[in-house]
Tab-separated table of C-alpha atoms in Angstrom:
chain	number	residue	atom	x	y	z
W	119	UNK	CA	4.508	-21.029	-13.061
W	120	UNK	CA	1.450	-18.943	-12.604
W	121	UNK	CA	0.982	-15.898	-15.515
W	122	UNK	CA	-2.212	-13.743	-14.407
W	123	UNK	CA	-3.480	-11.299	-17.200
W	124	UNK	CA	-5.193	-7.883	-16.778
W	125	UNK	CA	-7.544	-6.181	-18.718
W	126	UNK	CA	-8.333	-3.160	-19.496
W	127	UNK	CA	-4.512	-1.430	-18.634
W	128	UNK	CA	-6.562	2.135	-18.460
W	129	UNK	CA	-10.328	2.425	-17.721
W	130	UNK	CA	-12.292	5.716	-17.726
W	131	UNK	CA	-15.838	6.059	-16.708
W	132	UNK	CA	-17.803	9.233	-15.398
W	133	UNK	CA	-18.931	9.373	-12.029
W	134	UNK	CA	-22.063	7.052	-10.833
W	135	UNK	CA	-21.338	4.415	-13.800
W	136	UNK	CA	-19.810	0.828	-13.057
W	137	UNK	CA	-16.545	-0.338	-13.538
W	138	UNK	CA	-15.149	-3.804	-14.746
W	139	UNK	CA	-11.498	-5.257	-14.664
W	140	UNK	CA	-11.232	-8.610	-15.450
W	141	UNK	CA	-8.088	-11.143	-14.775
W	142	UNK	CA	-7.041	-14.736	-16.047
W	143	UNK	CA	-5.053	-17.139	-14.624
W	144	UNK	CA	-2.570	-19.979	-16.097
W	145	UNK	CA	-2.614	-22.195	-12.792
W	146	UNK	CA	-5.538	-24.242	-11.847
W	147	UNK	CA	-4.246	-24.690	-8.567
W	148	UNK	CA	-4.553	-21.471	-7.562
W	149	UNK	CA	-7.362	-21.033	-4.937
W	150	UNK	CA	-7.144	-17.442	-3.600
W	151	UNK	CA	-7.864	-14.304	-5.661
W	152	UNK	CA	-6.964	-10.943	-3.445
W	153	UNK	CA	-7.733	-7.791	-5.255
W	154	UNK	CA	-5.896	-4.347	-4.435
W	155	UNK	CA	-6.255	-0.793	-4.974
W	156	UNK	CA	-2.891	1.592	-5.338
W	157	UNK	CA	-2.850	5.034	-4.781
W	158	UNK	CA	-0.003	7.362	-5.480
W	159	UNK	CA	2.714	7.124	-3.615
W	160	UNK	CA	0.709	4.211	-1.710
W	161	UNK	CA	1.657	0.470	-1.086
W	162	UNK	CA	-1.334	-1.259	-2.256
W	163	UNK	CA	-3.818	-1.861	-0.199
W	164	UNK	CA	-6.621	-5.087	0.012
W	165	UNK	CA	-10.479	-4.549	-1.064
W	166	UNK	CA	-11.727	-7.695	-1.865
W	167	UNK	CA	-10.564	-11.549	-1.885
W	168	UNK	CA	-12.350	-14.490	-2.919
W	169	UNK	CA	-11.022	-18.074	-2.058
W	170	UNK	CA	-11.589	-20.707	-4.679
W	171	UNK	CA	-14.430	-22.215	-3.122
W	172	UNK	CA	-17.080	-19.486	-3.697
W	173	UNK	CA	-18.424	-17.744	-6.830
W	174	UNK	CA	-19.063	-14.356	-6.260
W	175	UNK	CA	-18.550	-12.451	-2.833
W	176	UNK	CA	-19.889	-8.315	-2.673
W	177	UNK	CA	-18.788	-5.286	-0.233
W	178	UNK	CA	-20.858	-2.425	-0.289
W	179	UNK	CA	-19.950	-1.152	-4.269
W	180	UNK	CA	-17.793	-3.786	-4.965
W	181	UNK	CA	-18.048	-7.282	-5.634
W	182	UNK	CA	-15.519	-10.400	-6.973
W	183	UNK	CA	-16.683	-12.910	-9.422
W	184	UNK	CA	-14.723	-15.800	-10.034
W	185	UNK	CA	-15.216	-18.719	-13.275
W	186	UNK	CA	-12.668	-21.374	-12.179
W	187	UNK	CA	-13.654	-23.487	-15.159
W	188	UNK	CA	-12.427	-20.946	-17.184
W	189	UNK	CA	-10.197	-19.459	-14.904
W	190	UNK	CA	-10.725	-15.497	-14.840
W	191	UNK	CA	-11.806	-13.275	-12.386
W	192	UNK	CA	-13.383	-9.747	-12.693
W	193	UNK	CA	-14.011	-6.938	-10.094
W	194	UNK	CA	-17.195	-4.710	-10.220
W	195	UNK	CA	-17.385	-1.248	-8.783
W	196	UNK	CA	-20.911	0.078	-9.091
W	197	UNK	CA	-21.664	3.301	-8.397
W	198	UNK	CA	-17.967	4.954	-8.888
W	199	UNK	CA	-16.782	8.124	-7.145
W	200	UNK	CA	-13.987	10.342	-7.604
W	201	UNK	CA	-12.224	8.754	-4.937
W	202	UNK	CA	-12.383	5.085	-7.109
W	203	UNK	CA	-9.732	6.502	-9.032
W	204	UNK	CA	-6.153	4.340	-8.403
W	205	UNK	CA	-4.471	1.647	-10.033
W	206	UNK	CA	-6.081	-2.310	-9.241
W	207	UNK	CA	-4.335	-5.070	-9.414
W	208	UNK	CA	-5.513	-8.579	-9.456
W	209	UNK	CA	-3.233	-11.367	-8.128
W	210	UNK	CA	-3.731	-15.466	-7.748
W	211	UNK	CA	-2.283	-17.681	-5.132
W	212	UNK	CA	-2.550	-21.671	-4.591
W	213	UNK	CA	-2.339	-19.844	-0.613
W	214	UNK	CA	-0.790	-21.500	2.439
W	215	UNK	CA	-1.344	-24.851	2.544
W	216	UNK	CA	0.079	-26.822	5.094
W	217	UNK	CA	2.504	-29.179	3.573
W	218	UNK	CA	3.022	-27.459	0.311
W	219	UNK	CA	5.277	-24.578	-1.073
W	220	UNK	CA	3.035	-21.963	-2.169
W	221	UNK	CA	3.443	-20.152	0.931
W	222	UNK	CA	0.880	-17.499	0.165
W	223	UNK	CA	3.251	-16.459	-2.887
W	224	UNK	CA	0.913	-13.660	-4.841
W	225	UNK	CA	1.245	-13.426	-8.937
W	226	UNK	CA	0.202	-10.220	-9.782
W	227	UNK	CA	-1.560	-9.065	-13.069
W	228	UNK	CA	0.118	-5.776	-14.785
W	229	UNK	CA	-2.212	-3.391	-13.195
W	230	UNK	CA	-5.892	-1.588	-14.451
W	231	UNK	CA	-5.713	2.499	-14.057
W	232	UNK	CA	-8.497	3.462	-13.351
W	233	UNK	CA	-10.151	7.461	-13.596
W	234	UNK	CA	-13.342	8.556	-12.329
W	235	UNK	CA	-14.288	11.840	-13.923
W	236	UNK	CA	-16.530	14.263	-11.730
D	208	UNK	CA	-0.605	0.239	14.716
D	209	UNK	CA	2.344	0.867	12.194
D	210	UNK	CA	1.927	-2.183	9.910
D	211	UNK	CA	4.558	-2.861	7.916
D	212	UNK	CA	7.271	0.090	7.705
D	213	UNK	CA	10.113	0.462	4.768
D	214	UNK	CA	12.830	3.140	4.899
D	215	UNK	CA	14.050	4.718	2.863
D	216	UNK	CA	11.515	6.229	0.885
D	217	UNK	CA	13.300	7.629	-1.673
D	218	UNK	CA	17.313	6.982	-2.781
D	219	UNK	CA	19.553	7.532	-5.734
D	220	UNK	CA	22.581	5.067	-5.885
D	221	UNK	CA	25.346	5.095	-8.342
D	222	UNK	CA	26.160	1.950	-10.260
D	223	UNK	CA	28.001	-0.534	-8.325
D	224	UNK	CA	27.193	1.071	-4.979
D	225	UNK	CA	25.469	-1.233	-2.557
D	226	UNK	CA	22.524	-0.429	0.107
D	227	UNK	CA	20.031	-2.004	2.504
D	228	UNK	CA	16.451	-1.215	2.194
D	229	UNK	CA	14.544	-1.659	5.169
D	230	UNK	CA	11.559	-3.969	6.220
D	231	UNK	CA	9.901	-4.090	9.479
D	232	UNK	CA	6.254	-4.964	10.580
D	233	UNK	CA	4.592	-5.016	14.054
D	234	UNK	CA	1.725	-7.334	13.540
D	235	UNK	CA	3.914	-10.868	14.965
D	236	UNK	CA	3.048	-11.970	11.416
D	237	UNK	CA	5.091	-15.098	9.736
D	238	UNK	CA	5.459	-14.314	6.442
D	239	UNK	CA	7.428	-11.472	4.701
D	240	UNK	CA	8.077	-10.843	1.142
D	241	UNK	CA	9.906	-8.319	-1.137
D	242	UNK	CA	8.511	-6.954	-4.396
D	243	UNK	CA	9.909	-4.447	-6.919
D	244	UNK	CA	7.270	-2.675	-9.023
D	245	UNK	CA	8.407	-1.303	-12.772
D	246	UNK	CA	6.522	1.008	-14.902
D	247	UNK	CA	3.508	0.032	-16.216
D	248	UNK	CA	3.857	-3.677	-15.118
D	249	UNK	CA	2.700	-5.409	-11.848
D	250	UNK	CA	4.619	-6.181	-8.657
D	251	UNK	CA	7.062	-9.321	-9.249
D	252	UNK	CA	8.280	-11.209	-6.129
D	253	UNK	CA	11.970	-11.274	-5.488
D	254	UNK	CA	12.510	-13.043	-2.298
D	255	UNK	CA	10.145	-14.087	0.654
D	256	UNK	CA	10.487	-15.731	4.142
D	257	UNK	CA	8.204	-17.623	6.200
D	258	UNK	CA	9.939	-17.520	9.678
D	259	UNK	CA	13.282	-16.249	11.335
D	260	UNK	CA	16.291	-17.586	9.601
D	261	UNK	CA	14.167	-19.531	6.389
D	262	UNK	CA	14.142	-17.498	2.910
D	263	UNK	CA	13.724	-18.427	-0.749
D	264	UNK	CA	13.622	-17.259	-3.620
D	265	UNK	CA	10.903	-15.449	-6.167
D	266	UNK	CA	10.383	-14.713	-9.573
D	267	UNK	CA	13.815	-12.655	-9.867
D	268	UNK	CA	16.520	-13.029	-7.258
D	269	UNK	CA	19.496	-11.724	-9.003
D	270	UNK	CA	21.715	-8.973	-7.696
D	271	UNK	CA	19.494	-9.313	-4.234
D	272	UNK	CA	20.387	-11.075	-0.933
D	273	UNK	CA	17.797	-10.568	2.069
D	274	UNK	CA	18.269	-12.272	5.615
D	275	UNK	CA	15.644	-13.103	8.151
D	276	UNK	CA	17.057	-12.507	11.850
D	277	UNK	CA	13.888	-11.520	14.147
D	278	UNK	CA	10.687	-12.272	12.618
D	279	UNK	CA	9.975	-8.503	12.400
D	280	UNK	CA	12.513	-7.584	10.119
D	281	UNK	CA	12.971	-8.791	6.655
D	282	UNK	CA	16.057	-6.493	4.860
D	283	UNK	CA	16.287	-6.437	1.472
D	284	UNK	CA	20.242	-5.891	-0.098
D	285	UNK	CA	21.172	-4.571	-3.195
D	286	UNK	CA	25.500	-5.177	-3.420
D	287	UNK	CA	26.345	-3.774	-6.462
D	288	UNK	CA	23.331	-1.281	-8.024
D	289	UNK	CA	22.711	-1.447	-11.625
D	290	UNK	CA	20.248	0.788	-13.333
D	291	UNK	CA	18.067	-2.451	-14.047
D	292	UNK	CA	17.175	-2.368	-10.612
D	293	UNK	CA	16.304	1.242	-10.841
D	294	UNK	CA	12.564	0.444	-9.469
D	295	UNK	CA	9.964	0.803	-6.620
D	296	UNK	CA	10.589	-1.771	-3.879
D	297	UNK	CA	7.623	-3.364	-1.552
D	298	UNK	CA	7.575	-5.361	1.455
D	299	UNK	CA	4.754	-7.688	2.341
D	300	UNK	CA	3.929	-9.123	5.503
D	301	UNK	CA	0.952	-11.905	6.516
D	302	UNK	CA	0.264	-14.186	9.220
D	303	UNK	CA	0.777	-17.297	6.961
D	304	UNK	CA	-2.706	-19.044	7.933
D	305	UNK	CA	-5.149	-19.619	4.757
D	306	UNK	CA	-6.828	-16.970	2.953
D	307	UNK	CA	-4.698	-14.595	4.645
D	308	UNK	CA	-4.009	-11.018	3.080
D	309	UNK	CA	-0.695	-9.576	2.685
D	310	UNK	CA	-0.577	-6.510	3.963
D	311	UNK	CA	2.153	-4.124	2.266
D	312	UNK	CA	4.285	-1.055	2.797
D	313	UNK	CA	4.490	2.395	0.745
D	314	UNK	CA	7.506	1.312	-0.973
D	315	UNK	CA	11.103	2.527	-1.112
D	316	UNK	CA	11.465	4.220	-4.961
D	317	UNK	CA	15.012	3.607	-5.764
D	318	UNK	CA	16.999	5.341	-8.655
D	319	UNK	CA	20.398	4.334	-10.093
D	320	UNK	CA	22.654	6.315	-12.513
């Protein structure tokens, strides 16, 4: 099956700088790359997903990259605030294709925790 | 718009008790899934559903049953607690078209001594 890896597991940066969390995946079937942000308390919640067939994809401060040749994808947060701080988590998917079993099933890496110091 | 709403939140069981944790959404979407969350680790699927009365399952089934009725409500049963299920429980829901996002609850953190 599909193992997704996560690194760093704790990331501290001070306010303004960039942040990078990177993820690798096993399967090269997979084909959709959803990240999500978890607050305390919180269910997680999407920010960004890129599907197989495009490199990078960007929302406001953050932005996806994705290598399928060698099969790891990283998130970027520019310009962190205060509020950036959570726990991300990457996940892979082959998604929903008609006719197959994947049925959106999401492998999750083990988690990035990110703080944001003022 | 609700989403997708667990209950309980919060609920201690002793070992060998059983219990139903909730699961419904409000957004007509297909798809449902349950996770459970450890410390430290990421969210591992235990089972999922893609329509009314069709489930299969995840990464780790055992000691869990879930049923699929109405395509809003997807509960989750524990029938006899042990503390290695002691963990924080998600439900999923997405429409089950391509590229889709699952879109999750806040969790039911379960305890059992």
């Amino acid at each position: 099956g599909e193992n997704v890896e996560q690194h760093p597991s704790t990331l501290s940066v001070q306010e303004g700088d960039s942040a990078v969390i990177k993820c690798t995946y096993s399967d090269s079937a997979s084909n959709y790359f959803p990240w999500y942000k978890q607050e305390l308390g919180k269910g997680p919640q999407l920010i960004i997903d890129i599907r197989s067939n495009v490199g990078e994809k960007k929302d406001q401060r953050i932005a996806v990259t994705l290598n399928k040749t060698a099969k790891h994808f990283s998130l970027h947060i520019t310009e962190t605030q205060p509020e950036d701080s959570a726990v991300y988590f990457c996940a892979a998917s082959k998604g929903t294709n008609a006719g197959g079993t994947s049925y959106g099933k999401l492998t999750f890496g083990q988690g990035t925790i990110l703080t944001v110091h003022p | 718009n609700a989403g997708v709403t667990q209950t309980p939140k919060f609920r201690i069981l002793k070992i060998g008790q059983s219990m139903t944790l909730q699961c419904a959404q409000d957004m007509n979407h297909n798809y449902m899934y349950w996770y459970r969350q450890d410390p430290g680790m990421g969210l591992k699927l235990i089972y999922y559903s893609v329509g009314a009365g069709i489930t299969d399952k995840g990464e780790v089934p055992n000691g869990y049953n879930v049923s699929r009725s109405t395509t809003e409500d997807f509960p989750l049963r524990l029938e006899l607690a042990a503390p290695s299920q002691t963990s924080v429980y998600f439900c999923a829901s997405s429409p089950g078209t391509v590229g889709q996002p699952q879109h999750f609850g806040d969790g039911t953190r379960l305890s059992i001594l």
